[in-house]
JSON list of C-alpha atoms in Angstrom, two decimals:
[
{"chain": "W", "resi": 1, "resn": "MET", "atom": "CA", "xyz": [-14.57, 7.27, 10.20]},
{"chain": "W", "resi": 2, "resn": "LEU", "atom": "CA", "xyz": [-14.20, 3.33, 12.27]},
{"chain": "W", "resi": 3, "resn": "LEU", "atom": "CA", "xyz": [-10.72, 2.28, 13.76]},
{"chain": "W", "resi": 4, "resn": "THR", "atom": "CA", "xyz": [-8.85, -0.24, 14.64]},
{"chain": "W", "resi": 5, "resn": "VAL", "atom": "CA", "xyz": [-5.93, 1.34, 16.55]},
{"chain": "W", "resi": 6, "resn": "ALA", "atom": "CA", "xyz": [-3.14, -0.43, 17.95]},
{"chain": "W", "resi": 7, "resn": "ALA", "atom": "CA", "xyz": [-1.71, 2.38, 20.27]},
{"chain": "W", "resi": 8, "resn": "ALA", "atom": "CA", "xyz": [-2.72, 6.70, 20.71]},
{"chain": "W", "resi": 9, "resn": "LEU", "atom": "CA", "xyz": [-2.58, 7.70, 17.45]},
{"chain": "W", "resi": 10, "resn": "PRO", "atom": "CA", "xyz": [0.02, 9.89, 16.58]},
{"chain": "W", "resi": 11, "resn": "PRO", "atom": "CA", "xyz": [-1.27, 13.80, 14.96]},
{"chain": "W", "resi": 12, "resn": "ALA", "atom": "CA", "xyz": [-2.25, 14.43, 11.00]},
{"chain": "W", "resi": 13, "resn": "THR", "atom": "CA", "xyz": [-2.79, 10.71, 11.10]},
{"chain": "W", "resi": 14, "resn": "ALA", "atom": "CA", "xyz": [-6.59, 12.20, 10.25]},
{"chain": "W", "resi": 15, "resn": "LEU", "atom": "CA", "xyz": [-5.69, 13.39, 7.60]},
{"chain": "W", "resi": 16, "resn": "ALA", "atom": "CA", "xyz": [-3.50, 10.84, 6.41]},
{"chain": "W", "resi": 17, "resn": "GLU", "atom": "CA", "xyz": [-6.15, 7.61, 7.08]},
{"chain": "W", "resi": 18, "resn": "ASN", "atom": "CA", "xyz": [-8.36, 9.75, 4.13]},
{"chain": "W", "resi": 19, "resn": "ALA", "atom": "CA", "xyz": [-5.93, 9.16, 0.59]},
{"chain": "W", "resi": 20, "resn": "VAL", "atom": "CA", "xyz": [-5.79, 4.96, 2.47]},
{"chain": "W", "resi": 21, "resn": "GLY", "atom": "CA", "xyz": [-7.32, 3.25, 0.27]},
{"chain": "W", "resi": 22, "resn": "ARG", "atom": "CA", "xyz": [-8.78, -0.50, -0.04]},
{"chain": "W", "resi": 23, "resn": "LEU", "atom": "CA", "xyz": [-7.50, -1.60, -3.58]},
{"chain": "W", "resi": 24, "resn": "ASN", "atom": "CA", "xyz": [-10.84, -4.13, -4.66]},
{"chain": "W", "resi": 25, "resn": "LEU", "atom": "CA", "xyz": [-10.23, -6.68, -7.17]},
{"chain": "W", "resi": 26, "resn": "ALA", "atom": "CA", "xyz": [-13.43, -8.59, -8.75]},
{"chain": "W", "resi": 27, "resn": "GLY", "atom": "CA", "xyz": [-13.58, -11.91, -10.84]},
{"chain": "W", "resi": 28, "resn": "TYR", "atom": "CA", "xyz": [-16.19, -13.58, -12.77]},
{"chain": "W", "resi": 29, "resn": "ARG", "atom": "CA", "xyz": [-14.02, -16.50, -9.73]},
{"chain": "W", "resi": 30, "resn": "HIS", "atom": "CA", "xyz": [-12.87, -14.48, -7.04]},
{"chain": "W", "resi": 31, "resn": "ARG", "atom": "CA", "xyz": [-12.43, -11.23, -5.04]},
{"chain": "W", "resi": 32, "resn": "GLU", "atom": "CA", "xyz": [-9.47, -9.94, -3.55]},
{"chain": "W", "resi": 33, "resn": "MET", "atom": "CA", "xyz": [-8.40, -7.09, -2.04]},
{"chain": "W", "resi": 34, "resn": "CYS", "atom": "CA", "xyz": [-4.88, -5.31, -1.59]},
{"chain": "W", "resi": 35, "resn": "THR", "atom": "CA", "xyz": [-4.32, -1.77, 0.88]},
{"chain": "W", "resi": 36, "resn": "ALA", "atom": "CA", "xyz": [-3.37, 1.14, -1.74]},
{"chain": "W", "resi": 37, "resn": "THR", "atom": "CA", "xyz": [-3.11, 5.06, -1.57]},
{"chain": "W", "resi": 38, "resn": "LEU", "atom": "CA", "xyz": [-2.66, 7.83, -2.98]},
{"chain": "W", "resi": 39, "resn": "VAL", "atom": "CA", "xyz": [0.63, 9.08, -4.03]},
{"chain": "W", "resi": 40, "resn": "ALA", "atom": "CA", "xyz": [-1.16, 11.91, -6.65]},
{"chain": "W", "resi": 41, "resn": "PRO", "atom": "CA", "xyz": [-5.35, 12.77, -7.68]},
{"chain": "W", "resi": 42, "resn": "ASP", "atom": "CA", "xyz": [-5.16, 10.24, -9.99]},
{"chain": "W", "resi": 43, "resn": "VAL", "atom": "CA", "xyz": [-2.43, 7.36, -8.70]},
{"chain": "W", "resi": 44, "resn": "ALA", "atom": "CA", "xyz": [-2.40, 4.93, -6.08]},
{"chain": "W", "resi": 45, "resn": "LEU", "atom": "CA", "xyz": [0.53, 3.46, -4.24]},
{"chain": "W", "resi": 46, "resn": "THR", "atom": "CA", "xyz": [-0.07, 0.35, -3.80]},
{"chain": "W", "resi": 47, "resn": "ALA", "atom": "CA", "xyz": [2.34, -3.76, -3.74]},
{"chain": "W", "resi": 48, "resn": "ALA", "atom": "CA", "xyz": [3.24, -4.93, -7.29]},
{"chain": "W", "resi": 49, "resn": "HIS", "atom": "CA", "xyz": [2.40, -8.84, -6.27]},
{"chain": "W", "resi": 50, "resn": "CYS", "atom": "CA", "xyz": [-1.67, -6.74, -6.21]},
{"chain": "W", "resi": 51, "resn": "VAL", "atom": "CA", "xyz": [-1.62, -6.01, -9.66]},
{"chain": "W", "resi": 52, "resn": "THR", "atom": "CA", "xyz": [-0.47, -8.83, -11.14]},
{"chain": "W", "resi": 53, "resn": "THR", "atom": "CA", "xyz": [0.10, -13.05, -9.93]},
{"chain": "W", "resi": 54, "resn": "PRO", "atom": "CA", "xyz": [3.40, -13.40, -9.22]},
{"chain": "W", "resi": 55, "resn": "THR", "atom": "CA", "xyz": [3.62, -17.09, -10.70]},
{"chain": "W", "resi": 56, "resn": "ASP", "atom": "CA", "xyz": [4.50, -15.57, -13.94]},
{"chain": "W", "resi": 57, "resn": "GLY", "atom": "CA", "xyz": [4.09, -12.02, -13.34]},
{"chain": "W", "resi": 58, "resn": "TYR", "atom": "CA", "xyz": [1.29, -11.58, -15.55]},
{"chain": "W", "resi": 59, "resn": "LEU", "atom": "CA", "xyz": [-1.19, -8.64, -15.37]},
{"chain": "W", "resi": 60, "resn": "LYS", "atom": "CA", "xyz": [-4.63, -9.02, -13.20]},
{"chain": "W", "resi": 61, "resn": "ARG", "atom": "CA", "xyz": [-7.15, -7.60, -15.30]},
{"chain": "W", "resi": 62, "resn": "VAL", "atom": "CA", "xyz": [-7.34, -3.85, -15.40]},
{"chain": "W", "resi": 63, "resn": "GLY", "atom": "CA", "xyz": [-10.99, -3.76, -15.74]},
{"chain": "W", "resi": 64, "resn": "ASP", "atom": "CA", "xyz": [-11.61, -5.59, -12.29]},
{"chain": "W", "resi": 65, "resn": "MET", "atom": "CA", "xyz": [-10.13, -3.31, -10.19]},
{"chain": "W", "resi": 66, "resn": "THR", "atom": "CA", "xyz": [-11.39, -0.70, -7.81]},
{"chain": "W", "resi": 67, "resn": "PHE", "atom": "CA", "xyz": [-9.94, 1.59, -5.66]},
{"chain": "W", "resi": 68, "resn": "VAL", "atom": "CA", "xyz": [-12.12, 3.71, -2.67]},
{"chain": "W", "resi": 69, "resn": "ALA", "atom": "CA", "xyz": [-9.70, 5.81, -0.64]},
{"chain": "W", "resi": 70, "resn": "GLY", "atom": "CA", "xyz": [-11.33, 6.37, 2.73]},
{"chain": "W", "resi": 71, "resn": "TRP", "atom": "CA", "xyz": [-13.19, 3.52, 3.38]},
{"chain": "W", "resi": 72, "resn": "ASP", "atom": "CA", "xyz": [-15.38, 2.63, 6.55]},
{"chain": "W", "resi": 73, "resn": "GLY", "atom": "CA", "xyz": [-17.35, 0.27, 5.80]},
{"chain": "W", "resi": 74, "resn": "LYS", "atom": "CA", "xyz": [-20.37, 2.64, 5.52]},
{"chain": "W", "resi": 75, "resn": "HIS", "atom": "CA", "xyz": [-18.76, 6.04, 3.30]},
{"chain": "W", "resi": 76, "resn": "HIS", "atom": "CA", "xyz": [-15.51, 6.40, 1.38]},
{"chain": "W", "resi": 77, "resn": "THR", "atom": "CA", "xyz": [-13.74, 9.72, 0.09]},
{"chain": "W", "resi": 78, "resn": "GLY", "atom": "CA", "xyz": [-12.99, 9.46, -2.75]},
{"chain": "W", "resi": 79, "resn": "ALA", "atom": "CA", "xyz": [-13.76, 6.16, -5.66]},
{"chain": "W", "resi": 80, "resn": "ALA", "atom": "CA", "xyz": [-12.34, 5.53, -9.12]},
{"chain": "W", "resi": 81, "resn": "ARG", "atom": "CA", "xyz": [-11.25, 2.66, -11.75]},
{"chain": "W", "resi": 82, "resn": "ILE", "atom": "CA", "xyz": [-8.35, 1.88, -12.49]},
{"chain": "W", "resi": 83, "resn": "LYS", "atom": "CA", "xyz": [-6.81, 2.77, -15.78]},
{"chain": "W", "resi": 84, "resn": "ALA", "atom": "CA", "xyz": [-3.42, 1.58, -15.98]},
{"chain": "W", "resi": 85, "resn": "VAL", "atom": "CA", "xyz": [-1.01, -0.73, -14.04]},
{"chain": "W", "resi": 86, "resn": "THR", "atom": "CA", "xyz": [3.13, 0.48, -13.86]},
{"chain": "W", "resi": 87, "resn": "VAL", "atom": "CA", "xyz": [5.04, -1.90, -12.49]},
{"chain": "W", "resi": 88, "resn": "HIS", "atom": "CA", "xyz": [8.11, -2.20, -10.80]},
{"chain": "W", "resi": 89, "resn": "PRO", "atom": "CA", "xyz": [11.00, -2.88, -14.07]},
{"chain": "W", "resi": 90, "resn": "LYS", "atom": "CA", "xyz": [12.53, -5.50, -11.32]},
{"chain": "W", "resi": 91, "resn": "ALA", "atom": "CA", "xyz": [9.84, -6.72, -9.78]},
{"chain": "W", "resi": 92, "resn": "TYR", "atom": "CA", "xyz": [10.24, -9.75, -12.11]},
{"chain": "W", "resi": 93, "resn": "SER", "atom": "CA", "xyz": [13.38, -10.92, -14.08]},
{"chain": "W", "resi": 94, "resn": "GLU", "atom": "CA", "xyz": [13.23, -13.80, -16.37]},
{"chain": "W", "resi": 95, "resn": "GLY", "atom": "CA", "xyz": [9.36, -14.86, -15.08]},
{"chain": "W", "resi": 96, "resn": "ARG", "atom": "CA", "xyz": [10.64, -15.30, -10.87]},
{"chain": "W", "resi": 97, "resn": "PHE", "atom": "CA", "xyz": [9.19, -12.74, -8.89]},
{"chain": "W", "resi": 98, "resn": "ASP", "atom": "CA", "xyz": [11.56, -10.46, -6.60]},
{"chain": "W", "resi": 99, "resn": "ILE", "atom": "CA", "xyz": [9.64, -9.54, -3.45]},
{"chain": "W", "resi": 100, "resn": "ALA", "atom": "CA", "xyz": [12.80, -7.12, -2.86]},
{"chain": "W", "resi": 101, "resn": "HIS", "atom": "CA", "xyz": [11.29, -4.64, -5.52]},
{"chain": "W", "resi": 102, "resn": "ASP", "atom": "CA", "xyz": [7.54, -5.40, -4.86]},
{"chain": "W", "resi": 103, "resn": "ILE", "atom": "CA", "xyz": [5.11, -2.27, -6.02]},
{"chain": "W", "resi": 104, "resn": "ALA", "atom": "CA", "xyz": [3.75, -1.19, -8.51]},
{"chain": "W", "resi": 105, "resn": "LEU", "atom": "CA", "xyz": [2.02, 2.70, -9.37]},
{"chain": "W", "resi": 106, "resn": "VAL", "atom": "CA", "xyz": [-1.56, 2.07, -10.66]},
{"chain": "W", "resi": 107, "resn": "THR", "atom": "CA", "xyz": [-3.30, 5.21, -12.48]},
{"chain": "W", "resi": 108, "resn": "LEU", "atom": "CA", "xyz": [-7.15, 6.02, -11.39]},
{"chain": "W", "resi": 109, "resn": "ASP", "atom": "CA", "xyz": [-9.65, 7.24, -14.48]},
{"chain": "W", "resi": 110, "resn": "LEU", "atom": "CA", "xyz": [-10.61, 10.37, -12.55]},
{"chain": "W", "resi": 111, "resn": "ALA", "atom": "CA", "xyz": [-8.52, 12.54, -9.75]},
{"chain": "W", "resi": 112, "resn": "LEU", "atom": "CA", "xyz": [-9.83, 11.84, -6.25]},
{"chain": "W", "resi": 113, "resn": "ASP", "atom": "CA", "xyz": [-10.54, 15.06, -4.10]},
{"chain": "W", "resi": 114, "resn": "PRO", "atom": "CA", "xyz": [-8.26, 13.52, -0.76]},
{"chain": "W", "resi": 115, "resn": "SER", "atom": "CA", "xyz": [-4.83, 14.87, -0.84]},
{"chain": "W", "resi": 116, "resn": "PRO", "atom": "CA", "xyz": [-2.43, 12.53, -1.27]},
{"chain": "W", "resi": 117, "resn": "LEU", "atom": "CA", "xyz": [1.05, 11.56, 0.10]},
{"chain": "W", "resi": 118, "resn": "PRO", "atom": "CA", "xyz": [4.30, 12.97, 0.27]},
{"chain": "W", "resi": 119, "resn": "VAL", "atom": "CA", "xyz": [6.62, 10.59, -0.98]},
{"chain": "W", "resi": 120, "resn": "GLY", "atom": "CA", "xyz": [10.35, 10.14, 0.32]},
{"chain": "W", "resi": 121, "resn": "LEU", "atom": "CA", "xyz": [13.04, 8.88, 1.49]},
{"chain": "W", "resi": 122, "resn": "GLY", "atom": "CA", "xyz": [14.02, 6.84, 5.23]},
{"chain": "W", "resi": 123, "resn": "VAL", "atom": "CA", "xyz": [15.42, 4.84, 7.00]},
{"chain": "W", "resi": 124, "resn": "PRO", "atom": "CA", "xyz": [14.80, 2.29, 10.30]},
{"chain": "W", "resi": 125, "resn": "PRO", "atom": "CA", "xyz": [14.74, 2.11, 12.96]},
{"chain": "W", "resi": 126, "resn": "GLY", "atom": "CA", "xyz": [11.90, 4.67, 13.02]},
{"chain": "W", "resi": 127, "resn": "PRO", "atom": "CA", "xyz": [9.24, 5.15, 14.99]},
{"chain": "W", "resi": 128, "resn": "LEU", "atom": "CA", "xyz": [6.85, 4.11, 11.76]},
{"chain": "W", "resi": 129, "resn": "THR", "atom": "CA", "xyz": [3.32, 3.99, 10.66]},
{"chain": "W", "resi": 130, "resn": "LEU", "atom": "CA", "xyz": [1.61, 1.14, 9.44]},
{"chain": "W", "resi": 131, "resn": "MET", "atom": "CA", "xyz": [-1.91, 1.50, 7.38]},
{"chain": "W", "resi": 132, "resn": "GLY", "atom": "CA", "xyz": [-4.22, -0.91, 5.62]},
{"chain": "W", "resi": 133, "resn": "TYR", "atom": "CA", "xyz": [-7.08, -3.06, 5.50]},
{"chain": "W", "resi": 134, "resn": "ARG", "atom": "CA", "xyz": [-7.11, -6.96, 7.14]},
{"chain": "W", "resi": 135, "resn": "ARG", "atom": "CA", "xyz": [-8.55, -9.46, 5.99]},
{"chain": "W", "resi": 136, "resn": "SER", "atom": "CA", "xyz": [-9.83, -10.21, 9.53]},
{"chain": "W", "resi": 137, "resn": "ALA", "atom": "CA", "xyz": [-11.80, -6.66, 9.36]},
{"chain": "W", "resi": 138, "resn": "PRO", "atom": "CA", "xyz": [-12.13, -5.83, 5.17]},
{"chain": "W", "resi": 139, "resn": "HIS", "atom": "CA", "xyz": [-14.09, -2.58, 7.04]},
{"chain": "W", "resi": 140, "resn": "GLN", "atom": "CA", "xyz": [-11.20, -0.54, 8.90]},
{"chain": "W", "resi": 141, "resn": "LEU", "atom": "CA", "xyz": [-8.46, 0.69, 8.73]},
{"chain": "W", "resi": 142, "resn": "THR", "atom": "CA", "xyz": [-6.20, -0.54, 10.74]},
{"chain": "W", "resi": 143, "resn": "ILE", "atom": "CA", "xyz": [-2.98, 1.99, 11.54]},
{"chain": "W", "resi": 144, "resn": "THR", "atom": "CA", "xyz": [-0.33, 0.48, 13.75]},
{"chain": "W", "resi": 145, "resn": "PRO", "atom": "CA", "xyz": [1.66, 3.64, 15.27]},
{"chain": "W", "resi": 146, "resn": "LEU", "atom": "CA", "xyz": [4.99, 2.74, 16.88]},
{"chain": "W", "resi": 147, "resn": "CYS", "atom": "CA", "xyz": [6.30, 0.55, 14.96]},
{"chain": "W", "resi": 148, "resn": "TYR", "atom": "CA", "xyz": [10.30, 0.02, 14.62]},
{"chain": "W", "resi": 149, "resn": "GLY", "atom": "CA", "xyz": [12.19, -2.44, 12.42]},
{"chain": "W", "resi": 150, "resn": "GLU", "atom": "CA", "xyz": [15.34, -2.74, 11.02]},
{"chain": "W", "resi": 151, "resn": "GLU", "atom": "CA", "xyz": [16.84, -3.79, 7.22]},
{"chain": "W", "resi": 152, "resn": "LYS", "atom": "CA", "xyz": [17.38, -6.48, 5.98]},
{"chain": "W", "resi": 153, "resn": "GLY", "atom": "CA", "xyz": [19.25, -6.50, 2.96]},
{"chain": "W", "resi": 154, "resn": "PRO", "atom": "CA", "xyz": [17.08, -4.33, 0.32]},
{"chain": "W", "resi": 155, "resn": "LEU", "atom": "CA", "xyz": [13.92, -4.55, 2.98]},
{"chain": "W", "resi": 156, "resn": "TRP", "atom": "CA", "xyz": [13.04, -3.53, 5.82]},
{"chain": "W", "resi": 157, "resn": "ARG", "atom": "CA", "xyz": [11.61, -6.09, 8.90]},
{"chain": "W", "resi": 158, "resn": "ILE", "atom": "CA", "xyz": [9.45, -3.95, 10.59]},
{"chain": "W", "resi": 159, "resn": "ARG", "atom": "CA", "xyz": [8.24, -5.32, 14.67]},
{"chain": "W", "resi": 160, "resn": "CYS", "atom": "CA", "xyz": [4.92, -4.42, 13.62]},
{"chain": "W", "resi": 161, "resn": "ARG", "atom": "CA", "xyz": [2.27, -7.25, 13.40]},
{"chain": "W", "resi": 162, "resn": "VAL", "atom": "CA", "xyz": [0.15, -6.86, 9.67]},
{"chain": "W", "resi": 163, "resn": "GLU", "atom": "CA", "xyz": [-2.26, -9.49, 7.44]},
{"chain": "W", "resi": 164, "resn": "PRO", "atom": "CA", "xyz": [-3.42, -10.34, 4.34]},
{"chain": "W", "resi": 165, "resn": "GLY", "atom": "CA", "xyz": [-4.97, -7.28, 3.51]},
{"chain": "W", "resi": 166, "resn": "GLN", "atom": "CA", "xyz": [-2.55, -4.84, 4.31]},
{"chain": "W", "resi": 167, "resn": "SER", "atom": "CA", "xyz": [-0.13, -5.14, 1.33]},
{"chain": "W", "resi": 168, "resn": "GLY", "atom": "CA", "xyz": [-0.03, -2.25, -0.59]},
{"chain": "W", "resi": 169, "resn": "GLY", "atom": "CA", "xyz": [-0.69, -0.72, 2.43]},
{"chain": "W", "resi": 170, "resn": "PRO", "atom": "CA", "xyz": [1.65, 2.52, 3.21]},
{"chain": "W", "resi": 171, "resn": "VAL", "atom": "CA", "xyz": [5.01, 2.73, 5.87]},
{"chain": "W", "resi": 172, "resn": "LEU", "atom": "CA", "xyz": [4.57, 6.60, 6.96]},
{"chain": "W", "resi": 173, "resn": "LEU", "atom": "CA", "xyz": [8.30, 8.56, 8.75]},
{"chain": "W", "resi": 174, "resn": "GLY", "atom": "CA", "xyz": [7.53, 11.21, 10.52]},
{"chain": "W", "resi": 175, "resn": "GLU", "atom": "CA", "xyz": [5.40, 14.24, 11.93]},
{"chain": "W", "resi": 176, "resn": "GLY", "atom": "CA", "xyz": [2.57, 17.08, 10.99]},
{"chain": "W", "resi": 177, "resn": "ARG", "atom": "CA", "xyz": [4.23, 18.60, 8.01]},
{"chain": "W", "resi": 178, "resn": "SER", "atom": "CA", "xyz": [6.86, 16.52, 7.71]},
{"chain": "W", "resi": 179, "resn": "ARG", "atom": "CA", "xyz": [5.56, 12.97, 7.09]},
{"chain": "W", "resi": 180, "resn": "ARG", "atom": "CA", "xyz": [6.02, 11.20, 4.32]},
{"chain": "W", "resi": 181, "resn": "LEU", "atom": "CA", "xyz": [5.65, 7.73, 3.12]},
{"chain": "W", "resi": 182, "resn": "VAL", "atom": "CA", "xyz": [8.50, 5.87, 3.15]},
{"chain": "W", "resi": 183, "resn": "ALA", "atom": "CA", "xyz": [8.21, 1.71, 2.73]},
{"chain": "W", "resi": 184, "resn": "VAL", "atom": "CA", "xyz": [5.11, 0.19, 0.99]},
{"chain": "W", "resi": 185, "resn": "ILE", "atom": "CA", "xyz": [4.08, -3.83, 2.91]},
{"chain": "W", "resi": 186, "resn": "ALA", "atom": "CA", "xyz": [4.94, -6.51, 0.99]},
{"chain": "W", "resi": 187, "resn": "ALA", "atom": "CA", "xyz": [4.22, -9.67, 3.35]},
{"chain": "W", "resi": 188, "resn": "VAL", "atom": "CA", "xyz": [4.42, -10.85, 6.74]},
{"chain": "W", "resi": 189, "resn": "VAL", "atom": "CA", "xyz": [7.25, -13.06, 8.77]},
{"chain": "W", "resi": 190, "resn": "GLU", "atom": "CA", "xyz": [6.75, -14.55, 12.66]},
{"chain": "W", "resi": 191, "resn": "GLU", "atom": "CA", "xyz": [3.89, -12.07, 13.39]},
{"chain": "W", "resi": 192, "resn": "GLU", "atom": "CA", "xyz": [7.05, -9.34, 11.24]},
{"chain": "W", "resi": 193, "resn": "ALA", "atom": "CA", "xyz": [5.89, -7.29, 8.81]},
{"chain": "W", "resi": 194, "resn": "ILE", "atom": "CA", "xyz": [8.79, -7.01, 5.68]},
{"chain": "W", "resi": 195, "resn": "VAL", "atom": "CA", "xyz": [8.02, -3.94, 3.75]},
{"chain": "W", "resi": 196, "resn": "VAL", "atom": "CA", "xyz": [9.93, -2.07, 0.40]},
{"chain": "W", "resi": 197, "resn": "PRO", "atom": "CA", "xyz": [10.92, 1.06, 1.12]},
{"chain": "W", "resi": 198, "resn": "VAL", "atom": "CA", "xyz": [11.34, 4.29, -1.58]},
{"chain": "W", "resi": 199, "resn": "ASP", "atom": "CA", "xyz": [13.42, 3.69, -4.12]},
{"chain": "W", "resi": 200, "resn": "ALA", "atom": "CA", "xyz": [15.34, 6.46, -6.68]},
{"chain": "W", "resi": 201, "resn": "TRP", "atom": "CA", "xyz": [12.49, 3.95, -9.56]},
{"chain": "W", "resi": 202, "resn": "LEU", "atom": "CA", "xyz": [9.50, 5.37, -7.57]},
{"chain": "W", "resi": 203, "resn": "LEU", "atom": "CA", "xyz": [11.11, 8.78, -7.07]},
{"chain": "W", "resi": 204, "resn": "GLY", "atom": "CA", "xyz": [11.49, 8.74, -10.40]},
{"chain": "W", "resi": 205, "resn": "GLN", "atom": "CA", "xyz": [7.81, 8.80, -11.95]},
{"chain": "W", "resi": 206, "resn": "LEU", "atom": "CA", "xyz": [6.68, 10.74, -9.13]},
{"chain": "W", "resi": 207, "resn": "ALA", "atom": "CA", "xyz": [8.53, 13.37, -10.21]},
{"chain": "W", "resi": 208, "resn": "ARG", "atom": "CA", "xyz": [7.34, 13.05, -14.02]},
{"chain": "W", "resi": 209, "resn": "ARG", "atom": "CA", "xyz": [3.64, 12.96, -13.41]}
]
């Protein structure tokens, strides 16, 4: 599998990368991409702004969405269409987008083989590992380990570079069996990643599945 690597990879990355994939959105006049991660065999976690229109909160066409896990430009570890989208209930308030709750779950039309990543709580500084498909390298999973950051109100600001396309990508904490997804990439500001930490709503949604 082709990788863009910012530093030596920590153990267990090879297992994690199979669950991370591209979320493709294609329509009559547009083509977009984000990153999403399997958190259940038929559920992937991504950013809310990837599946909605931030200016008004309307859901993008579910029929235009496809998730491709472990994509490397030639092969993948599983692919499925999206049959439903669940957006964080606080992502939009009175029609206004709130990046502090920029997370959503997409339900796939079939279960995929890669092992889902465990989801849990964590706090900065790290070290953290960021993953995602950059627009400048759309057929390579970019993995950036050894990232550190700090809490900025409800968000985290991580001192590692991200690009468009990595929105919705996972932020991982820990190694080996303790590795877990603790946040989702939402934006970039001044070459730093702005990420949304896992919260009680997300944990509750996953517990009911």
